[in-house]
């Protein structure tokens, strides 16, 4: 299964002979086991399976697998909002005393989350303008810097992130690049193909697409090496799981597994199974809607550009737009419509 269109419809849930054609809603908090030994293995993370819906659920899992496949990642966790996704993406690798670099061209809610709430928790954001030189960005990075964060297409400024450049900068310092891909969606851009390590979304926007459910998702590329000395939380035993070492037990899934079993367990920003079902319905038409959105937006942009009462128009797909070169590079398919 290779086309993104096919993945939107088919990925994540594959019914066996005689099973429901439509993704079932497992509206259940808890699960049934034949032995207490099996439940013990689930608690120790030595057997796969569901133990409590705050941490995982079969309906939610299918949607996570679909989105991981759309982005080309190894795993994903759905959370209750885009805000929760970006908070978890950073808190999974940063503790009080650490810092991270974020582009200034991000969603206002994320600016507050980083500048107000994470700051109160002792995690310091260092804002960088996209126009900064490499030297100016590197001057913000020290031994306690844990990631670089940006948005593929910034909400609302529509700046287009030079993903390759920021991935290269991050990797030079052995830290990951986290990209909020909400506006582009994996139909237009898959940031892992340009070197990003972790992708987040507010699924509230295009992924749901019907304005009916707030949600978020974090996707792991599986490419970042967490065994470096900057990330001891992956290589030292987690006493809250009987000494599990995430890089040893979960390999390429270390980041996303830790986010699930620590942050969903402790903070509980869990999506409802019904919300995951609605999100999945939205995802089934994502490829059709995004294509039409791009077509319509370009028509509006051109109309406004030709109107002498309009002072300026900024849209990445317009010829001559400041973002047009980068947009052509990372959204080749969108701009071919
Ligand atoms: C809306 C949005 C968010 C926050 O998502 P919620 O689902 O509203 O919590 C984060 N990032 C971007 C780019 C957004 O547009």
mmCIF file of C-alpha atoms and ligand atoms in Angstrom:
data_model
loop_
_atom_site.group_PDB
_atom_site.id
_atom_site.type_symbol
_atom_site.label_atom_id
_atom_site.label_comp_id
_atom_site.label_asym_id
_atom_site.label_seq_id
_atom_site.Cartn_x
_atom_site.Cartn_y
_atom_site.Cartn_z
ATOM 1 C CA UNK A 1 0.000 0.000 0.000
ATOM 2 C CA UNK A 2 1.895 3.038 -1.143
ATOM 3 C CA UNK A 3 -0.376 5.888 -2.280
ATOM 4 C CA UNK A 4 -1.233 8.459 0.376
ATOM 5 C CA UNK A 5 -4.827 8.412 -0.951
ATOM 6 C CA UNK A 6 -5.116 4.682 -0.287
ATOM 7 C CA UNK A 7 -3.534 5.047 3.152
ATOM 8 C CA UNK A 8 -6.094 7.732 4.109
ATOM 9 C CA UNK A 9 -8.895 5.252 3.470
ATOM 10 C CA UNK A 10 -7.404 1.859 4.304
ATOM 11 C CA UNK A 11 -4.514 2.173 6.724
ATOM 12 C CA UNK A 12 -4.643 1.332 10.439
ATOM 13 C CA UNK A 13 -7.628 -1.032 10.443
ATOM 14 C CA UNK A 14 -7.698 -4.243 8.424
ATOM 15 C CA UNK A 15 -10.771 -6.343 9.214
ATOM 16 C CA UNK A 16 -10.502 -10.111 9.004
ATOM 17 C CA UNK A 17 -13.095 -12.252 7.253
ATOM 18 C CA UNK A 18 -16.555 -11.490 8.703
ATOM 19 C CA UNK A 19 -15.404 -8.636 10.947
ATOM 20 C CA UNK A 20 -16.978 -5.123 10.874
ATOM 21 C CA UNK A 21 -16.046 -3.152 7.736
ATOM 22 C CA UNK A 22 -16.054 0.133 9.694
ATOM 23 C CA UNK A 23 -13.597 0.778 12.553
ATOM 24 C CA UNK A 24 -15.434 -0.312 15.728
ATOM 25 C CA UNK A 25 -15.705 2.037 18.721
ATOM 26 C CA UNK A 26 -14.300 0.193 21.746
ATOM 27 C CA UNK A 27 -16.055 2.286 24.376
ATOM 28 C CA UNK A 28 -14.363 0.506 27.279
ATOM 29 C CA UNK A 29 -12.079 1.803 30.033
ATOM 30 C CA UNK A 30 -10.717 -1.609 30.965
ATOM 31 C CA UNK A 31 -9.923 -5.007 29.460
ATOM 32 C CA UNK A 32 -10.423 -8.650 30.399
ATOM 33 C CA UNK A 33 -7.580 -11.138 31.045
ATOM 34 C CA UNK A 34 -7.411 -14.883 31.507
ATOM 35 C CA UNK A 35 -4.614 -14.697 34.082
ATOM 36 C CA UNK A 36 -3.115 -12.249 36.552
ATOM 37 C CA UNK A 37 0.307 -13.227 35.089
ATOM 38 C CA UNK A 38 -0.706 -11.747 31.724
ATOM 39 C CA UNK A 39 -1.854 -8.524 33.388
ATOM 40 C CA UNK A 40 1.449 -8.436 35.288
ATOM 41 C CA UNK A 41 3.354 -8.645 32.000
ATOM 42 C CA UNK A 42 1.318 -5.763 30.588
ATOM 43 C CA UNK A 43 2.117 -3.663 33.668
ATOM 44 C CA UNK A 44 5.827 -4.444 33.275
ATOM 45 C CA UNK A 45 5.660 -3.589 29.539
ATOM 46 C CA UNK A 46 6.998 -7.033 28.631
ATOM 47 C CA UNK A 47 3.873 -8.050 26.639
ATOM 48 C CA UNK A 48 1.968 -5.941 24.086
ATOM 49 C CA UNK A 49 -1.703 -5.160 24.733
ATOM 50 C CA UNK A 50 -4.101 -2.771 26.393
ATOM 51 C CA UNK A 51 -4.383 -2.329 30.159
ATOM 52 C CA UNK A 52 -6.311 0.911 30.659
ATOM 53 C CA UNK A 53 -7.795 3.391 28.149
ATOM 54 C CA UNK A 54 -5.892 6.340 29.655
ATOM 55 C CA UNK A 55 -2.783 4.690 28.125
ATOM 56 C CA UNK A 56 -4.133 2.875 25.050
ATOM 57 C CA UNK A 57 -7.369 1.655 23.445
ATOM 58 C CA UNK A 58 -8.023 -0.516 20.347
ATOM 59 C CA UNK A 59 -10.023 2.168 18.456
ATOM 60 C CA UNK A 60 -7.470 4.881 19.216
ATOM 61 C CA UNK A 61 -4.634 2.502 18.290
ATOM 62 C CA UNK A 62 -5.991 1.989 14.758
ATOM 63 C CA UNK A 63 -6.071 5.768 14.187
ATOM 64 C CA UNK A 64 -2.542 6.104 15.610
ATOM 65 C CA UNK A 65 -1.327 3.456 13.184
ATOM 66 C CA UNK A 66 -3.044 5.190 10.250
ATOM 67 C CA UNK A 67 -1.435 8.551 11.049
ATOM 68 C CA UNK A 68 1.997 6.955 11.632
ATOM 69 C CA UNK A 69 1.675 5.351 8.185
ATOM 70 C CA UNK A 70 0.567 8.653 6.551
ATOM 71 C CA UNK A 71 3.644 10.419 7.949
ATOM 72 C CA UNK A 72 6.021 7.510 7.255
ATOM 73 C CA UNK A 73 6.800 7.091 10.972
ATOM 74 C CA UNK A 74 7.267 4.005 13.150
ATOM 75 C CA UNK A 75 4.608 4.866 15.747
ATOM 76 C CA UNK A 76 2.234 7.530 17.030
ATOM 77 C CA UNK A 77 0.150 8.472 20.048
ATOM 78 C CA UNK A 78 -3.136 10.322 19.839
ATOM 79 C CA UNK A 79 -3.779 12.864 22.603
ATOM 80 C CA UNK A 80 -6.731 15.064 23.516
ATOM 81 C CA UNK A 81 -5.604 18.278 21.728
ATOM 82 C CA UNK A 82 -2.859 19.828 19.632
ATOM 83 C CA UNK A 83 -1.715 21.694 22.735
ATOM 84 C CA UNK A 84 -1.240 18.382 24.561
ATOM 85 C CA UNK A 85 0.685 17.011 21.553
ATOM 86 C CA UNK A 86 3.213 19.853 21.544
ATOM 87 C CA UNK A 87 3.518 19.822 25.353
ATOM 88 C CA UNK A 88 4.177 16.067 25.390
ATOM 89 C CA UNK A 89 6.571 16.245 22.431
ATOM 90 C CA UNK A 90 8.821 18.621 24.402
ATOM 91 C CA UNK A 91 8.268 17.289 27.957
ATOM 92 C CA UNK A 92 9.157 13.771 26.803
ATOM 93 C CA UNK A 93 12.770 14.942 26.391
ATOM 94 C CA UNK A 94 13.131 18.102 28.545
ATOM 95 C CA UNK A 95 13.060 18.529 32.339
ATOM 96 C CA UNK A 96 13.344 21.547 34.639
ATOM 97 C CA UNK A 97 16.700 23.212 33.941
ATOM 98 C CA UNK A 98 16.689 22.251 30.250
ATOM 99 C CA UNK A 99 15.945 24.571 27.339
ATOM 100 C CA UNK A 100 14.941 24.313 23.683
ATOM 101 C CA UNK A 101 14.940 26.518 20.588
ATOM 102 C CA UNK A 102 11.653 27.379 18.851
ATOM 103 C CA UNK A 103 11.037 29.447 15.752
ATOM 104 C CA UNK A 104 8.921 32.547 16.509
ATOM 105 C CA UNK A 105 6.638 31.732 13.568
ATOM 106 C CA UNK A 106 4.320 29.343 15.431
ATOM 107 C CA UNK A 107 0.684 29.170 16.546
ATOM 108 C CA UNK A 108 -0.221 31.679 19.303
ATOM 109 C CA UNK A 109 -1.383 28.909 21.636
ATOM 110 C CA UNK A 110 2.002 27.227 21.277
ATOM 111 C CA UNK A 111 3.792 30.534 21.957
ATOM 112 C CA UNK A 112 1.908 30.751 25.270
ATOM 113 C CA UNK A 113 2.457 27.082 26.117
ATOM 114 C CA UNK A 114 6.212 27.476 25.567
ATOM 115 C CA UNK A 115 6.671 31.006 26.920
ATOM 116 C CA UNK A 116 4.322 30.847 29.917
ATOM 117 C CA UNK A 117 3.461 27.326 31.095
ATOM 118 C CA UNK A 118 6.633 25.393 30.204
ATOM 119 C CA UNK A 119 8.615 28.327 31.593
ATOM 120 C CA UNK A 120 6.772 27.976 34.931
ATOM 121 C CA UNK A 121 7.759 24.291 34.874
ATOM 122 C CA UNK A 122 11.423 25.266 34.510
ATOM 123 C CA UNK A 123 11.819 24.448 30.797
ATOM 124 C CA UNK A 124 13.101 27.549 28.988
ATOM 125 C CA UNK A 125 12.179 28.346 25.379
ATOM 126 C CA UNK A 126 14.661 30.356 23.299
ATOM 127 C CA UNK A 127 12.874 31.979 20.374
ATOM 128 C CA UNK A 128 14.608 32.308 17.003
ATOM 129 C CA UNK A 129 13.479 34.306 13.974
ATOM 130 C CA UNK A 130 13.432 32.270 10.754
ATOM 131 C CA UNK A 131 15.652 35.015 9.281
ATOM 132 C CA UNK A 132 18.411 34.256 11.830
ATOM 133 C CA UNK A 133 21.715 33.054 10.399
ATOM 134 C CA UNK A 134 23.024 29.620 11.372
ATOM 135 C CA UNK A 135 25.474 31.365 13.717
ATOM 136 C CA UNK A 136 22.623 33.200 15.473
ATOM 137 C CA UNK A 137 20.689 29.930 15.917
ATOM 138 C CA UNK A 138 23.783 28.075 17.142
ATOM 139 C CA UNK A 139 24.432 30.828 19.699
ATOM 140 C CA UNK A 140 21.111 29.828 21.344
ATOM 141 C CA UNK A 141 22.154 26.160 21.698
ATOM 142 C CA UNK A 142 24.089 24.948 24.750
ATOM 143 C CA UNK A 143 24.627 21.607 26.504
ATOM 144 C CA UNK A 144 21.120 21.783 28.067
ATOM 145 C CA UNK A 145 19.292 22.370 24.764
ATOM 146 C CA UNK A 146 17.005 19.433 23.991
ATOM 147 C CA UNK A 147 15.386 20.172 20.600
ATOM 148 C CA UNK A 148 14.541 22.652 17.853
ATOM 149 C CA UNK A 149 10.829 23.248 17.189
ATOM 150 C CA UNK A 150 9.036 24.779 14.176
ATOM 151 C CA UNK A 151 5.879 24.569 12.030
ATOM 152 C CA UNK A 152 5.931 23.358 8.399
ATOM 153 C CA UNK A 153 3.569 26.181 7.395
ATOM 154 C CA UNK A 154 3.280 28.624 10.268
ATOM 155 C CA UNK A 155 -0.161 29.457 11.684
ATOM 156 C CA UNK A 156 -0.995 32.264 10.912
ATOM 157 C CA UNK A 157 2.055 33.857 9.224
ATOM 158 C CA UNK A 158 2.308 31.167 6.476
ATOM 159 C CA UNK A 159 6.116 31.123 6.694
ATOM 160 C CA UNK A 160 7.407 27.850 5.247
ATOM 161 C CA UNK A 161 9.982 26.046 7.389
ATOM 162 C CA UNK A 162 13.310 25.150 5.807
ATOM 163 C CA UNK A 163 13.093 21.673 7.345
ATOM 164 C CA UNK A 164 16.392 20.437 5.854
ATOM 165 C CA UNK A 165 18.305 23.413 7.250
ATOM 166 C CA UNK A 166 16.904 23.134 10.785
ATOM 167 C CA UNK A 167 17.271 19.340 10.830
ATOM 168 C CA UNK A 168 20.930 19.731 9.896
ATOM 169 C CA UNK A 169 21.452 22.342 12.608
ATOM 170 C CA UNK A 170 19.729 20.185 15.248
ATOM 171 C CA UNK A 171 21.639 17.049 14.284
ATOM 172 C CA UNK A 172 24.966 18.920 14.469
ATOM 173 C CA UNK A 173 24.248 19.243 18.223
ATOM 174 C CA UNK A 174 22.759 15.723 18.528
ATOM 175 C CA UNK A 175 19.281 17.030 19.282
ATOM 176 C CA UNK A 176 16.040 16.299 17.371
ATOM 177 C CA UNK A 177 13.964 18.572 15.147
ATOM 178 C CA UNK A 178 10.267 18.564 16.121
ATOM 179 C CA UNK A 179 7.891 19.814 13.408
ATOM 180 C CA UNK A 180 4.231 20.759 13.884
ATOM 181 C CA UNK A 181 2.794 19.638 10.531
ATOM 182 C CA UNK A 182 -0.814 20.716 11.208
ATOM 183 C CA UNK A 183 -1.212 23.111 8.273
ATOM 184 C CA UNK A 184 0.614 21.082 5.624
ATOM 185 C CA UNK A 185 -0.825 17.660 6.565
ATOM 186 C CA UNK A 186 1.027 14.549 5.335
ATOM 187 C CA UNK A 187 -0.807 14.923 2.010
ATOM 188 C CA UNK A 188 1.286 18.009 1.177
ATOM 189 C CA UNK A 189 4.459 17.355 3.169
ATOM 190 C CA UNK A 190 5.984 14.544 5.193
ATOM 191 C CA UNK A 191 8.655 16.285 7.300
ATOM 192 C CA UNK A 192 10.527 13.008 8.008
ATOM 193 C CA UNK A 193 11.523 12.949 4.311
ATOM 194 C CA UNK A 194 13.435 16.201 4.938
ATOM 195 C CA UNK A 195 15.133 15.113 8.168
ATOM 196 C CA UNK A 196 12.634 15.959 10.944
ATOM 197 C CA UNK A 197 12.649 13.462 13.831
ATOM 198 C CA UNK A 198 9.252 13.974 15.482
ATOM 199 C CA UNK A 199 6.034 15.355 13.959
ATOM 200 C CA UNK A 200 3.033 16.758 15.821
ATOM 201 C CA UNK A 201 -0.446 17.793 14.676
ATOM 202 C CA UNK A 202 -3.499 19.524 15.929
ATOM 203 C CA UNK A 203 -5.868 16.964 14.374
ATOM 204 C CA UNK A 204 -8.605 19.516 15.192
ATOM 205 C CA UNK A 205 -7.839 21.281 11.920
ATOM 206 C CA UNK A 206 -7.534 19.509 8.553
ATOM 207 C CA UNK A 207 -7.229 15.918 9.794
ATOM 208 C CA UNK A 208 -10.691 15.975 11.400
ATOM 209 C CA UNK A 209 -11.817 18.547 8.860
ATOM 210 C CA UNK A 210 -15.447 18.717 10.019
ATOM 211 C CA UNK A 211 -14.952 20.930 13.100
ATOM 212 C CA UNK A 212 -16.355 18.237 15.383
ATOM 213 C CA UNK A 213 -13.479 16.996 17.545
ATOM 214 C CA UNK A 214 -10.458 18.601 19.225
ATOM 215 C CA UNK A 215 -7.415 16.331 19.159
ATOM 216 C CA UNK A 216 -3.689 15.989 18.662
ATOM 217 C CA UNK A 217 -1.098 13.421 17.631
ATOM 218 C CA UNK A 218 2.652 12.872 17.986
ATOM 219 C CA UNK A 219 4.465 10.754 15.383
ATOM 220 C CA UNK A 220 7.940 9.246 15.820
ATOM 221 C CA UNK A 221 10.200 8.823 12.775
ATOM 222 C CA UNK A 222 12.217 6.189 14.644
ATOM 223 C CA UNK A 223 15.365 7.767 13.170
ATOM 224 C CA UNK A 224 16.772 9.744 16.090
ATOM 225 C CA UNK A 225 19.445 8.119 18.252
ATOM 226 C CA UNK A 226 18.312 8.635 21.863
ATOM 227 C CA UNK A 227 21.310 6.772 23.262
ATOM 228 C CA UNK A 228 23.405 9.974 23.299
ATOM 229 C CA UNK A 229 24.402 11.510 26.628
ATOM 230 C CA UNK A 230 21.853 14.346 26.352
ATOM 231 C CA UNK A 231 18.916 11.979 26.871
ATOM 232 C CA UNK A 232 19.559 9.828 29.973
ATOM 233 C CA UNK A 233 15.783 9.347 30.386
ATOM 234 C CA UNK A 234 16.009 6.804 27.544
ATOM 235 C CA UNK A 235 19.128 4.940 28.636
ATOM 236 C CA UNK A 236 18.719 4.860 32.427
ATOM 237 C CA UNK A 237 16.237 2.524 34.159
ATOM 238 C CA UNK A 238 12.692 3.879 34.653
ATOM 239 C CA UNK A 239 11.902 2.853 38.228
ATOM 240 C CA UNK A 240 8.185 3.462 37.610
ATOM 241 C CA UNK A 241 8.295 0.502 35.196
ATOM 242 C CA UNK A 242 10.471 -1.865 37.221
ATOM 243 C CA UNK A 243 13.675 -0.556 35.689
ATOM 244 C CA UNK A 244 12.814 -0.690 31.983
ATOM 245 C CA UNK A 245 15.413 1.002 29.731
ATOM 246 C CA UNK A 246 13.525 2.472 26.751
ATOM 247 C CA UNK A 247 16.322 2.318 24.155
ATOM 248 C CA UNK A 248 17.064 -1.315 25.085
ATOM 249 C CA UNK A 249 13.495 -2.617 25.306
ATOM 250 C CA UNK A 250 11.877 -0.596 22.513
ATOM 251 C CA UNK A 251 14.667 0.327 20.036
ATOM 252 C CA UNK A 252 13.258 2.606 17.320
ATOM 253 C CA UNK A 253 10.044 2.982 19.339
ATOM 254 C CA UNK A 254 11.814 4.344 22.467
ATOM 255 C CA UNK A 255 10.562 7.944 22.144
ATOM 256 C CA UNK A 256 6.918 7.200 21.376
ATOM 257 C CA UNK A 257 6.673 4.375 23.928
ATOM 258 C CA UNK A 258 8.044 6.587 26.696
ATOM 259 C CA UNK A 259 5.600 9.378 25.745
ATOM 260 C CA UNK A 260 2.719 6.932 26.012
ATOM 261 C CA UNK A 261 3.619 5.073 29.179
ATOM 262 C CA UNK A 262 4.914 8.071 31.168
ATOM 263 C CA UNK A 263 3.052 11.141 29.908
ATOM 264 C CA UNK A 264 -0.331 9.622 29.024
ATOM 265 C CA UNK A 265 -0.141 7.600 32.236
ATOM 266 C CA UNK A 266 0.759 10.558 34.472
ATOM 267 C CA UNK A 267 -0.906 13.549 32.789
ATOM 268 C CA UNK A 268 -3.831 11.731 31.177
ATOM 269 C CA UNK A 269 -4.528 13.932 28.124
ATOM 270 C CA UNK A 270 -6.221 10.929 26.518
ATOM 271 C CA UNK A 271 -8.605 11.043 23.538
ATOM 272 C CA UNK A 272 -11.991 9.328 23.866
ATOM 273 C CA UNK A 273 -12.523 6.271 21.624
ATOM 274 C CA UNK A 274 -15.511 8.083 20.068
ATOM 275 C CA UNK A 275 -13.250 11.051 19.229
ATOM 276 C CA UNK A 276 -10.767 8.707 17.554
ATOM 277 C CA UNK A 277 -13.617 7.200 15.506
ATOM 278 C CA UNK A 278 -14.689 10.677 14.290
ATOM 279 C CA UNK A 279 -11.075 11.611 13.514
ATOM 280 C CA UNK A 280 -10.749 8.445 11.451
ATOM 281 C CA UNK A 281 -13.823 9.387 9.402
ATOM 282 C CA UNK A 282 -12.196 12.751 8.697
ATOM 283 C CA UNK A 283 -8.905 11.132 7.706
ATOM 284 C CA UNK A 284 -10.682 8.994 5.111
ATOM 285 C CA UNK A 285 -11.265 12.122 2.974
ATOM 286 C CA UNK A 286 -8.138 14.108 3.925
ATOM 287 C CA UNK A 287 -6.511 13.638 0.502
ATOM 288 C CA UNK A 288 -9.602 14.957 -1.320
ATOM 289 C CA UNK A 289 -10.205 17.912 0.967
ATOM 290 C CA UNK A 290 -6.587 19.117 1.076
ATOM 291 C CA UNK A 291 -6.350 19.138 -2.715
ATOM 292 C CA UNK A 292 -9.544 21.231 -2.936
ATOM 293 C CA UNK A 293 -8.420 23.582 -0.127
ATOM 294 C CA UNK A 294 -5.202 24.299 -2.051
ATOM 295 C CA UNK A 295 -7.074 24.878 -5.306
ATOM 296 C CA UNK A 296 -9.591 27.238 -3.651
ATOM 297 C CA UNK A 297 -6.975 29.140 -1.618
ATOM 298 C CA UNK A 298 -4.871 29.778 -4.725
ATOM 299 C CA UNK A 299 -7.931 31.176 -6.564
ATOM 300 C CA UNK A 300 -8.678 33.508 -3.631
ATOM 301 C CA UNK A 301 -5.020 34.588 -3.394
ATOM 302 C CA UNK A 302 -4.869 35.370 -7.132
ATOM 303 C CA UNK A 303 -8.176 37.255 -7.014
ATOM 304 C CA UNK A 304 -6.962 39.419 -4.109
ATOM 305 C CA UNK A 305 -3.580 39.991 -5.736
ATOM 306 C CA UNK A 306 -5.293 41.394 -8.846
ATOM 307 C CA UNK A 307 -7.496 43.730 -6.783
ATOM 308 C CA UNK A 308 -6.070 47.275 -6.520
ATOM 309 C CA UNK A 309 -7.788 47.847 -3.150
ATOM 310 C CA UNK A 310 -5.625 45.126 -1.546
ATOM 311 C CA UNK A 311 -2.235 46.323 -0.241
ATOM 312 C CA UNK A 312 -0.509 42.937 -0.083
ATOM 313 C CA UNK A 313 -1.180 39.215 -0.405
ATOM 314 C CA UNK A 314 0.965 36.479 1.123
ATOM 315 C CA UNK A 315 0.368 32.904 -0.012
ATOM 316 C CA UNK A 316 3.199 30.390 -0.528
ATOM 317 C CA UNK A 317 1.783 29.060 -3.801
ATOM 318 C CA UNK A 318 1.720 32.514 -5.482
ATOM 319 C CA UNK A 319 4.489 33.151 -8.025
ATOM 320 C CA UNK A 320 6.905 35.667 -6.557
ATOM 321 C CA UNK A 321 5.777 35.088 -2.950
ATOM 322 C CA UNK A 322 8.614 35.230 -0.402
ATOM 323 C CA UNK A 323 7.900 31.567 0.527
ATOM 324 C CA UNK A 324 7.403 30.266 -3.020
ATOM 325 C CA UNK A 325 10.883 28.777 -3.508
ATOM 326 C CA UNK A 326 10.793 26.758 -0.258
ATOM 327 C CA UNK A 327 7.175 25.788 -0.883
ATOM 328 C CA UNK A 328 8.094 24.377 -4.319
ATOM 329 C CA UNK A 329 10.805 22.326 -2.648
ATOM 330 C CA UNK A 330 8.740 20.781 0.147
ATOM 331 C CA UNK A 331 5.208 20.762 -1.337
ATOM 332 C CA UNK A 332 5.898 19.661 -4.917
ATOM 333 C CA UNK A 333 2.639 17.742 -5.168
ATOM 334 C CA UNK A 334 0.393 20.484 -3.746
ATOM 335 C CA UNK A 335 1.805 23.018 -6.170
ATOM 336 C CA UNK A 336 1.373 20.704 -9.153
ATOM 337 C CA UNK A 337 -2.453 20.792 -8.820
HETATM 338 C C1 LIG B 1 -4.658 24.766 16.481
HETATM 339 C C2 LIG B 1 -3.222 24.511 16.477
HETATM 340 C C3 LIG B 1 -2.587 23.974 17.603
HETATM 341 C C4 LIG B 1 -3.308 23.668 18.888
HETATM 342 O O1 LIG B 1 -4.218 22.625 18.675
HETATM 343 P P1 LIG B 1 -5.575 22.406 19.517
HETATM 344 O O2 LIG B 1 -6.093 21.161 18.910
HETATM 345 O O3 LIG B 1 -6.437 23.610 19.294
HETATM 346 O O4 LIG B 1 -5.171 22.243 20.947
HETATM 347 C C5 LIG B 1 -1.223 23.704 17.524
HETATM 348 N N1 LIG B 1 -0.520 23.970 16.399
HETATM 349 C C6 LIG B 1 -1.104 24.514 15.298
HETATM 350 C C7 LIG B 1 -0.268 24.794 14.095
HETATM 351 C C8 LIG B 1 -2.457 24.808 15.300
HETATM 352 O O5 LIG B 1 -3.019 25.358 14.201
#
